[in-house]
GROMACS .gro file of C-alpha atoms in nm:
model
  126
    1UNK     CA    1  -0.146  -3.624   2.181
    2UNK     CA    2   0.151  -3.531   1.966
    3UNK     CA    3   0.438  -3.313   2.093
    4UNK     CA    4   0.466  -2.994   1.887
    5UNK     CA    5   0.837  -3.057   1.821
    6UNK     CA    6   0.745  -3.363   1.612
    7UNK     CA    7   0.502  -3.176   1.384
    8UNK     CA    8   0.774  -3.041   1.158
    9UNK     CA    9   0.922  -3.390   1.116
   10UNK     CA   10   0.588  -3.533   0.998
   11UNK     CA   11   0.520  -3.301   0.703
   12UNK     CA   12   0.679  -3.328   0.361
   13UNK     CA   13   0.696  -2.957   0.277
   14UNK     CA   14   0.905  -2.673   0.417
   15UNK     CA   15   0.715  -2.514   0.704
   16UNK     CA   16   0.709  -2.221   0.937
   17UNK     CA   17   0.470  -2.162   1.223
   18UNK     CA   18   0.287  -1.840   1.303
   19UNK     CA   19   0.060  -1.728   1.583
   20UNK     CA   20  -0.251  -1.539   1.477
   21UNK     CA   21  -0.291  -1.225   1.689
   22UNK     CA   22  -0.544  -1.226   1.973
   23UNK     CA   23  -0.726  -0.933   1.807
   24UNK     CA   24  -0.701  -1.066   1.450
   25UNK     CA   25  -1.049  -1.159   1.328
   26UNK     CA   26  -0.958  -1.169   0.956
   27UNK     CA   27  -1.053  -1.536   0.907
   28UNK     CA   28  -1.293  -1.569   1.203
   29UNK     CA   29  -1.475  -1.805   1.256
   30UNK     CA   30  -1.269  -2.035   1.028
   31UNK     CA   31  -0.941  -1.943   1.200
   32UNK     CA   32  -0.982  -1.800   1.549
   33UNK     CA   33  -0.763  -1.529   1.704
   34UNK     CA   34  -0.476  -1.690   1.896
   35UNK     CA   35  -0.456  -1.990   1.662
   36UNK     CA   36  -0.124  -2.147   1.569
   37UNK     CA   37  -0.092  -2.199   1.193
   38UNK     CA   38   0.153  -2.412   0.999
   39UNK     CA   39   0.263  -2.239   0.678
   40UNK     CA   40   0.404  -2.436   0.384
   41UNK     CA   41   0.667  -2.194   0.258
   42UNK     CA   42   0.716  -2.387  -0.067
   43UNK     CA   43   0.347  -2.335  -0.160
   44UNK     CA   44   0.326  -1.974  -0.284
   45UNK     CA   45   0.140  -2.029  -0.612
   46UNK     CA   46  -0.212  -1.887  -0.625
   47UNK     CA   47  -0.428  -2.123  -0.832
   48UNK     CA   48  -0.748  -1.999  -0.996
   49UNK     CA   49  -1.027  -1.951  -0.741
   50UNK     CA   50  -1.199  -2.287  -0.794
   51UNK     CA   51  -1.337  -2.441  -0.476
   52UNK     CA   52  -1.658  -2.603  -0.355
   53UNK     CA   53  -1.671  -2.451  -0.008
   54UNK     CA   54  -1.476  -2.236   0.238
   55UNK     CA   55  -1.287  -2.539   0.374
   56UNK     CA   56  -1.137  -2.619   0.032
   57UNK     CA   57  -1.036  -2.262  -0.051
   58UNK     CA   58  -0.663  -2.213   0.019
   59UNK     CA   59  -0.564  -1.974   0.297
   60UNK     CA   60  -0.232  -1.792   0.264
   61UNK     CA   61  -0.001  -1.619   0.509
   62UNK     CA   62   0.144  -1.292   0.382
   63UNK     CA   63   0.366  -1.010   0.501
   64UNK     CA   64   0.296  -0.648   0.414
   65UNK     CA   65   0.471  -0.327   0.517
   66UNK     CA   66   0.224  -0.293   0.806
   67UNK     CA   67   0.234  -0.651   0.937
   68UNK     CA   68   0.124  -1.006   0.868
   69UNK     CA   69  -0.202  -1.119   0.710
   70UNK     CA   70  -0.365  -1.461   0.713
   71UNK     CA   71  -0.650  -1.476   0.461
   72UNK     CA   72  -0.781  -1.599   0.133
   73UNK     CA   73  -0.624  -1.410  -0.153
   74UNK     CA   74  -0.639  -1.358  -0.526
   75UNK     CA   75  -0.410  -1.197  -0.779
   76UNK     CA   76  -0.568  -0.948  -1.016
   77UNK     CA   77  -0.289  -0.833  -1.244
   78UNK     CA   78  -0.033  -0.679  -1.009
   79UNK     CA   79  -0.286  -0.640  -0.726
   80UNK     CA   80  -0.288  -0.888  -0.438
   81UNK     CA   81  -0.637  -0.891  -0.290
   82UNK     CA   82  -0.663  -1.026   0.065
   83UNK     CA   83  -1.013  -1.150   0.135
   84UNK     CA   84  -1.136  -1.193   0.494
   85UNK     CA   85  -1.399  -1.450   0.592
   86UNK     CA   86  -1.749  -1.315   0.508
   87UNK     CA   87  -1.850  -1.327   0.878
   88UNK     CA   88  -1.541  -1.133   0.983
   89UNK     CA   89  -1.560  -0.761   1.068
   90UNK     CA   90  -1.233  -0.706   0.874
   91UNK     CA   91  -1.235  -0.529   0.536
   92UNK     CA   92  -1.077  -0.646   0.210
   93UNK     CA   93  -0.717  -0.529   0.170
   94UNK     CA   94  -0.532  -0.468  -0.158
   95UNK     CA   95  -0.159  -0.443  -0.219
   96UNK     CA   96   0.067  -0.389  -0.519
   97UNK     CA   97   0.228  -0.729  -0.567
   98UNK     CA   98   0.509  -0.803  -0.498
   99UNK     CA   99   0.622  -0.452  -0.394
  100UNK     CA  100   0.383  -0.396  -0.101
  101UNK     CA  101   0.319  -0.755   0.013
  102UNK     CA  102   0.486  -1.095  -0.005
  103UNK     CA  103   0.324  -1.438   0.009
  104UNK     CA  104   0.504  -1.638   0.278
  105UNK     CA  105   0.313  -1.958   0.198
  106UNK     CA  106  -0.007  -2.156   0.224
  107UNK     CA  107  -0.164  -2.238   0.560
  108UNK     CA  108  -0.175  -2.617   0.579
  109UNK     CA  109  -0.271  -2.675   0.945
  110UNK     CA  110  -0.440  -2.486   1.227
  111UNK     CA  111  -0.441  -2.543   1.602
  112UNK     CA  112  -0.701  -2.336   1.783
  113UNK     CA  113  -0.858  -2.288   2.126
  114UNK     CA  114  -1.222  -2.390   2.130
  115UNK     CA  115  -1.301  -2.194   2.447
  116UNK     CA  116  -1.149  -1.860   2.543
  117UNK     CA  117  -0.934  -1.873   2.856
  118UNK     CA  118  -1.155  -1.626   3.046
  119UNK     CA  119  -1.466  -1.844   2.997
  120UNK     CA  120  -1.307  -2.164   3.125
  121UNK     CA  121  -1.075  -2.092   3.418
  122UNK     CA  122  -0.837  -2.364   3.524
  123UNK     CA  123  -0.935  -2.514   3.860
  124UNK     CA  124  -0.702  -2.695   4.092
  125UNK     CA  125  -0.765  -3.071   4.118
  126UNK     CA  126  -0.609  -3.090   4.467
   0.00000   0.00000   0.00000
């Protein structure tokens, strides 16, 4: 186990942490609702979409006028296209970049619950 306060000391890039909303299924099942993500704020460059699988494809954390978005994304001219996981019920979103959305950084770590709290109640050991 590693105390959360030491996480920031262990990485070499500038980081922020964000909590994915409990109803946010944008990157489900790759990133579950309620996950804690570490965002490298010095990694805002969108490289060409070259990847072998979904685990290698970079995930970005963005802010739009309507809220925050955690997803894969691509730049097409001045359009920022936010791509949800293919198994997600969420639709693709597009924004005029950088006027309607800002890239906060790249998601570099995820901490997630494996079982929802209502399916595994805590029992007293006394």
